[in-house]
Coordinates of C-alpha atoms in Angstrom, one line a residue:
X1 CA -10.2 -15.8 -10.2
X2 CA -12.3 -15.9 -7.2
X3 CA -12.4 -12.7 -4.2
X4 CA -10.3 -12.8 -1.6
X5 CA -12.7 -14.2 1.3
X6 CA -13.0 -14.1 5.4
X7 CA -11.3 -17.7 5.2
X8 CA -8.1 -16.6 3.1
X9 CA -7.9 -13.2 5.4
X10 CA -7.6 -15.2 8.6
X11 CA -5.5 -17.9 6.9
X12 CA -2.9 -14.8 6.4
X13 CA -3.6 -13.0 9.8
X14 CA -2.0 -16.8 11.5
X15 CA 0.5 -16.9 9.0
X16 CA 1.6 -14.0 9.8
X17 CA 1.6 -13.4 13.7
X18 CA 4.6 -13.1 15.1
X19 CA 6.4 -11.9 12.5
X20 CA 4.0 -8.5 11.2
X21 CA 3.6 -6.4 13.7
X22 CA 0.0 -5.7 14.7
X23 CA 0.1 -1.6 14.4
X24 CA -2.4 0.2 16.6
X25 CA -5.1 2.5 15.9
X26 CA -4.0 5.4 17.5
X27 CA -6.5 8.3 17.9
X28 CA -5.5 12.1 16.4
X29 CA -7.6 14.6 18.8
X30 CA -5.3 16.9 17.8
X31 CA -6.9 16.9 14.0
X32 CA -10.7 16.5 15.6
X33 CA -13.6 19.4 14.4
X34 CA -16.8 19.6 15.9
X35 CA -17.9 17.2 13.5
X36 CA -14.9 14.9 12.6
X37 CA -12.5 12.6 14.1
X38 CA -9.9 11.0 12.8
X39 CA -7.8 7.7 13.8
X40 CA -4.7 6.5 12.3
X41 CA -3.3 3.1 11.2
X42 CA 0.4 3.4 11.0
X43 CA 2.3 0.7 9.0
X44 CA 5.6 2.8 9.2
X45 CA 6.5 1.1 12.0
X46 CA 6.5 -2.2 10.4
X47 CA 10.1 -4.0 10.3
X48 CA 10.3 -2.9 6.7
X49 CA 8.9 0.8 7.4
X50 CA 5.3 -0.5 5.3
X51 CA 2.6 -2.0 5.0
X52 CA 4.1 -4.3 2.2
X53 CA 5.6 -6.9 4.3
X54 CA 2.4 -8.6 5.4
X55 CA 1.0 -9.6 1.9
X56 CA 5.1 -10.5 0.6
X57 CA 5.2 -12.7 4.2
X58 CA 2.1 -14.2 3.6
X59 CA 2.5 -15.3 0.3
X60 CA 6.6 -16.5 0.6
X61 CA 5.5 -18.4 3.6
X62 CA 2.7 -20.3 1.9
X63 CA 5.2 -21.8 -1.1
X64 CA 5.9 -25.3 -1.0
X65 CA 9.6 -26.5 -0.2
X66 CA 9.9 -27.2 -4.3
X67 CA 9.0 -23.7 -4.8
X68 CA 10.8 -22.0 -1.8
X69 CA 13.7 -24.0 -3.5
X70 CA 13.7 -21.9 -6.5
X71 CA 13.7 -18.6 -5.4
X72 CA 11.5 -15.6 -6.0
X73 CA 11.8 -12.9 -7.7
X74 CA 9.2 -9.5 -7.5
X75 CA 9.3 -6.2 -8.8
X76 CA 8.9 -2.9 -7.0
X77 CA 9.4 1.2 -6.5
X78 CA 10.7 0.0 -3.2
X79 CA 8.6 -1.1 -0.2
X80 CA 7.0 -4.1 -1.5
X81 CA 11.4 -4.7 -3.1
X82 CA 12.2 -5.1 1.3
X83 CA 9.3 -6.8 2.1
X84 CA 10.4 -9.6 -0.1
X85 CA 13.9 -9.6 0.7
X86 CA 13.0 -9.3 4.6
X87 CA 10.4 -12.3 4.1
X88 CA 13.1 -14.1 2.2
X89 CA 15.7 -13.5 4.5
X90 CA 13.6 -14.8 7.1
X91 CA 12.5 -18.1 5.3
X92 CA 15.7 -18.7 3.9
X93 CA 14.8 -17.9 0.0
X94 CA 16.7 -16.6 -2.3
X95 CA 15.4 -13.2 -3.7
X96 CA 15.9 -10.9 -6.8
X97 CA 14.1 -7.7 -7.1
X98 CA 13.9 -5.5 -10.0
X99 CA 13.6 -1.7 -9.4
X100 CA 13.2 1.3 -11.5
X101 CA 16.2 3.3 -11.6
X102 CA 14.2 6.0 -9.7
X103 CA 13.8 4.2 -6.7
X104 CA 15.0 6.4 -3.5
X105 CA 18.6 5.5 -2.6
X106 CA 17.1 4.9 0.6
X107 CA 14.8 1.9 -0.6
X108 CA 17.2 -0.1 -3.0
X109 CA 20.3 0.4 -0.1
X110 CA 17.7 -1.4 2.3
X111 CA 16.5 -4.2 -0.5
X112 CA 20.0 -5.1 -0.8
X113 CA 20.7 -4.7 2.8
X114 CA 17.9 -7.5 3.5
X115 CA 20.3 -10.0 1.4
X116 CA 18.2 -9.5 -2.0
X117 CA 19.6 -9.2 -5.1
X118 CA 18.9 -5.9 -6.9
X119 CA 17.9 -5.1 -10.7
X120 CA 17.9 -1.7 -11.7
X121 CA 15.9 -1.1 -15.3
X122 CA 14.5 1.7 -17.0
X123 CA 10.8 2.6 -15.1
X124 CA 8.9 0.9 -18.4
X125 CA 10.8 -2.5 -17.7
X126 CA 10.2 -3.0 -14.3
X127 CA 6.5 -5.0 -14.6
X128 CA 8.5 -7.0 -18.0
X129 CA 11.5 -8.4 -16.6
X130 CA 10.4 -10.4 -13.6
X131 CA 8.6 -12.4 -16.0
X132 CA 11.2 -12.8 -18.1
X133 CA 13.4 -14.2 -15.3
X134 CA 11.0 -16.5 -14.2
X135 CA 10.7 -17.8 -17.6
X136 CA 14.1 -18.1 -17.7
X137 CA 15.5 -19.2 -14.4
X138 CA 13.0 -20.9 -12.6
X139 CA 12.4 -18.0 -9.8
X140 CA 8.7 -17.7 -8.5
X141 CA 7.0 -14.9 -9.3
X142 CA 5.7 -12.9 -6.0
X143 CA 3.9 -9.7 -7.6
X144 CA 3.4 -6.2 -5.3
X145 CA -0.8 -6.5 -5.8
X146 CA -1.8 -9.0 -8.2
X147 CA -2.4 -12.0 -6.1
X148 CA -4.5 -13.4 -3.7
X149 CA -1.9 -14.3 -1.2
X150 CA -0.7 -10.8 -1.3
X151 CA -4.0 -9.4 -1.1
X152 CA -4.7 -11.3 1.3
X153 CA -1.6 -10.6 3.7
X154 CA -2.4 -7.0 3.2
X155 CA -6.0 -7.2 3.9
X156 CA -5.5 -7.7 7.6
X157 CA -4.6 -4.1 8.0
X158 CA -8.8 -4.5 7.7
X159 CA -8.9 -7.1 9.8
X160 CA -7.1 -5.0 12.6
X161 CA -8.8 -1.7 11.8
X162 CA -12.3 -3.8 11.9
X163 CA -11.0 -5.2 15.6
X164 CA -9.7 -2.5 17.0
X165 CA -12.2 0.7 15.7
X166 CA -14.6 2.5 18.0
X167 CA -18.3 1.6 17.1
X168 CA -18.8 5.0 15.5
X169 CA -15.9 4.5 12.7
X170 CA -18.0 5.0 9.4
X171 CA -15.1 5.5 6.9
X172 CA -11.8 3.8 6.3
X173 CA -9.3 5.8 3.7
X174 CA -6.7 3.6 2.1
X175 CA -4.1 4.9 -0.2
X176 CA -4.4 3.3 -4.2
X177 CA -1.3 1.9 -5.9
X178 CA -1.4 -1.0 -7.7
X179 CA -4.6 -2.1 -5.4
X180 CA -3.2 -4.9 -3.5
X181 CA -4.1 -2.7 -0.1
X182 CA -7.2 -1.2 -0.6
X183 CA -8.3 -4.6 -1.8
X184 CA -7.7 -7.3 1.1
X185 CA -8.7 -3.8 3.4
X186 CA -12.1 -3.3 1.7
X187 CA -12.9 -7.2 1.7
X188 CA -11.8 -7.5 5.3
X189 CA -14.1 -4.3 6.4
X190 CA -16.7 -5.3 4.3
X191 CA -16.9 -8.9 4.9
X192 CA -16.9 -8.0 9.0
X193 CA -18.0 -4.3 9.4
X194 CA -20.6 -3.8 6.3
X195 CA -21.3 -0.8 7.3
X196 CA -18.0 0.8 7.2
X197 CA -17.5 2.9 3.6
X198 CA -13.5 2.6 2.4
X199 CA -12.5 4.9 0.3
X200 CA -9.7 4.8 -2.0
X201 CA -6.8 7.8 -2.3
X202 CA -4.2 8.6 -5.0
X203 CA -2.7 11.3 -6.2
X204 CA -4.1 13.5 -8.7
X205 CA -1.0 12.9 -11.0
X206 CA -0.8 9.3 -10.6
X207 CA -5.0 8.7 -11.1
X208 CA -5.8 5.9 -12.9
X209 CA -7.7 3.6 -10.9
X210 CA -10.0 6.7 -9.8
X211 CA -11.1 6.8 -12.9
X212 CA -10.7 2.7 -13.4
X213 CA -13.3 2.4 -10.8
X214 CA -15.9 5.6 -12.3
X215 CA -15.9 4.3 -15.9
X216 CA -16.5 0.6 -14.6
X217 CA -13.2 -0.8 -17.0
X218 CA -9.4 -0.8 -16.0
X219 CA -7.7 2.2 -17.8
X220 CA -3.5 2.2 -17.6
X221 CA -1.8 5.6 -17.8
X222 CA 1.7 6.3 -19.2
X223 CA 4.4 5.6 -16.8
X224 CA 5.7 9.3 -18.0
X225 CA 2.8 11.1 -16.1
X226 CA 2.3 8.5 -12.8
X227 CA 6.1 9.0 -12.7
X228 CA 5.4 13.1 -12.0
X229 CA 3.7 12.5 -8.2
X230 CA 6.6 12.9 -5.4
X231 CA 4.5 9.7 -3.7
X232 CA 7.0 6.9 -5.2
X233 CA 5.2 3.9 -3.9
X234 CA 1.8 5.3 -6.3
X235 CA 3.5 5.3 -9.0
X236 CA 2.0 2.5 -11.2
X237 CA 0.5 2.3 -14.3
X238 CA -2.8 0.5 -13.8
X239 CA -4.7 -1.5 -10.7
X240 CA -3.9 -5.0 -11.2
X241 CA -6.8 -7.7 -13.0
X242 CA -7.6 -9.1 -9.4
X243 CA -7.4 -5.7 -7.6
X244 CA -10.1 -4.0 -10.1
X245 CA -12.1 -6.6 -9.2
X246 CA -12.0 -6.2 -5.4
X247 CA -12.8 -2.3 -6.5
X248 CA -15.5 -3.0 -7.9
X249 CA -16.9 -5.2 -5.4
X250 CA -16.2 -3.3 -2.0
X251 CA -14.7 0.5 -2.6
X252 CA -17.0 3.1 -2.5
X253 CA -15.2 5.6 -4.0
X254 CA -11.6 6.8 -4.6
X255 CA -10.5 10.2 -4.5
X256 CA -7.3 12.4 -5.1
X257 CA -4.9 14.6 -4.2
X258 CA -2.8 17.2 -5.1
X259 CA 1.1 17.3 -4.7
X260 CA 1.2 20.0 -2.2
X261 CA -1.4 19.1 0.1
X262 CA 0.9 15.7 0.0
X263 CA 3.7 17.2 0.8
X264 CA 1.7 19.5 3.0
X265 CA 0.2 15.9 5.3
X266 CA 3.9 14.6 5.7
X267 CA 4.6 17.5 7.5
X268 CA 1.3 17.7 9.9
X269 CA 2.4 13.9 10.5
X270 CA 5.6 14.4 11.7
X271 CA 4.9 17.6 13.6
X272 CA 1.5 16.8 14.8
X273 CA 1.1 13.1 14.8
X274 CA 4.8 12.3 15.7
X275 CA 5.0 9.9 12.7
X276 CA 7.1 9.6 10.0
X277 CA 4.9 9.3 6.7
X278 CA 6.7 9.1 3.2
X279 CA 4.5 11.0 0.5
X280 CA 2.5 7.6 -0.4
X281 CA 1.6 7.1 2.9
X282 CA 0.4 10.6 3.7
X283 CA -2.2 10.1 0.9
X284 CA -5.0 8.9 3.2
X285 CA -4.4 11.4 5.9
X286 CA -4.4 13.8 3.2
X287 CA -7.9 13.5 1.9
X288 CA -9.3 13.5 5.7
X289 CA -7.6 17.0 5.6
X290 CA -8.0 18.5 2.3
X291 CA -11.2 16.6 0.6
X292 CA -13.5 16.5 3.3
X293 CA -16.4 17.9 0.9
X294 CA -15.6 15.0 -1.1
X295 CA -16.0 12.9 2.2
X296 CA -19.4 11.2 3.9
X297 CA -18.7 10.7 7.5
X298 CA -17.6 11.6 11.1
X299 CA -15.4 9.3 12.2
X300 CA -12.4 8.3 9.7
X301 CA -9.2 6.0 9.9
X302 CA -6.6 6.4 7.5
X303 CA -4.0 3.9 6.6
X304 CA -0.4 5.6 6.8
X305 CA 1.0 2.8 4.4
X306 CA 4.6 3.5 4.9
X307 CA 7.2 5.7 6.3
X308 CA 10.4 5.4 4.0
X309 CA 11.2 8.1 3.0
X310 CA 14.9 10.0 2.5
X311 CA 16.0 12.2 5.4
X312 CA 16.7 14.8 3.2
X313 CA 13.4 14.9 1.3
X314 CA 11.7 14.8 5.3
X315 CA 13.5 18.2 5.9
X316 CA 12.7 19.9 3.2
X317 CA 9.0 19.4 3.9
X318 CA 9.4 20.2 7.3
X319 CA 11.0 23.5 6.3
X320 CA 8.1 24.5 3.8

């Protein structure tokens, strides 16, 4: 299957407008050294709280009227689970999502509250039933990362960053999931700003497409140990087929990080940065702050992927 190109990332930035809010690029002089700066992309404030809901948009709003008629159905820990009931809702599409059974409260209440219908399975089912529905009842399958509409929608967060960057941004930090994000972003910077390095983020529990993209071959871990990170939205197995490809083509590196210095970042956001970050957004942010050794560059933006996150687990972090 062919790259995501500059023609397919503006197709999805129209498609779009009007619907995803364009997030500014807001600069952070408060975490500036004498050698570093740092700006931040903030998809929290999205309708949905994430990034998510421009690839699910994108690709719901590109179906035919046969295939709108059918009905999707997707699979998700939670953000990309509202994006496509939001999208739906919007469009008029009916809408089942299948979630792990630990899925925040938070996340499935919302699905459902966007008029989707929610599945709850065992974390090891949740990438094997969707297909199984679609076999079975006709739905259209909208996967979180594997497909070029999706990777697409999400790679004008690049488009943005690319438009809206001061000339001296050198390095763009993405968090790494199931690498729908990181690959429409790289493309978009690559394809318009080549000089820009984007740099992938995950946590060190959750690492397999670090070391997908080192050894040069897709590696899946066990659902048991991505399960351990507290960042719910990084939770999957493996990069998707399409993804690893975009990795290999544009990323320049991915790096990790550890629980704490997760946990750590969501509170520096919300005290310092006057966002709300859940753990998998915090990621990117986290690496500016705790991996600059590991980092080339002087002036970064990080993608804040997402801000769902329960109440209760926001004030415990504040507290530690």
């Amino acid at each position: 299957m062919p790259l995501v190109g500059v023609d397919e990332l503006r197709a999805a930035q129209r498609r779009i407008a009007g619907v995803v809010v364009r997030t500014p690029l807001l600069p952070c002089p408060w975490a500036a050294t004498g050698t570093r700066a740092l700006w931040l992309k903030p998809e929290s404030l999205q309708p949905t709280g994430a990034f998510k809901l421009r690839g699910a948009y994108n690709r719901l709003a590109a179906l035919s009227e046969a295939e709108r008629a059918r009905g999707v159905v997707a699979q998700s820990s939670g953000n990309h689970a509202q994006a496509v009931a939001y999208a739906a809702g919007l469009l008029g599409i009916k809408a089942v999502v299948v979630m792990p059974d630990t899925s925040p409260a938070m996340k499935v209440a919302a699905t459902r509250g966007y008029g989707a219908e929610v599945i709850l399975v065992a974390p090891d089912e949740r990438d094997t039933l969707p297909a199984q529905l679609a076999a079975e009842q006709g739905y259209v399958w909208v996967p979180p990362y594997d497909d070029p509409y999706v990777i697409a929608g999400q790679g004008t967060v690049g488009l943005e960053i690319g438009e809206d960057a001061p000339d001296e941004l050198d390095t763009v930090l993405v968090p790494v999931s199931g690498g729908g994000l990181i690959s429409g972003t790289a493309a978009a910077l690559k394809l318009t700003c080549p000089g820009v390095r984007v740099i992938g983020v995950e946590p060190e529990l959750a690492a397999d497409a670090q070391e997908s993209l080192r050894t040069g071959r897709r590696v899946s871990w066990p659902a048991a140990d991505t399960y351990r990170t507290i960042a719910d939205g990084l939770r999957t197995t493996s990069v998707g087929e399409l993804p690893f490809e975009h990795l290999l083509a544009y990323v320049d590196d991915i790096v990790t990080v550890s629980e704490q210095e997760i946990r750590e970042t969501v509170a520096l956001l919300a005290r310092r940065g006057r966002l709300v970050a859940e753990p998998s957004g915090a990621v990117a942010a986290a690496a500016y702050f705790h991996r600059a050794e590991e980092l080339e560059g002087r002036v970064f933006a990080a993608v804040v992927s997402g801000g769902n996150l329960e109440p209760e687990l926001l004030a415990e972090l504040l507290r530690s």
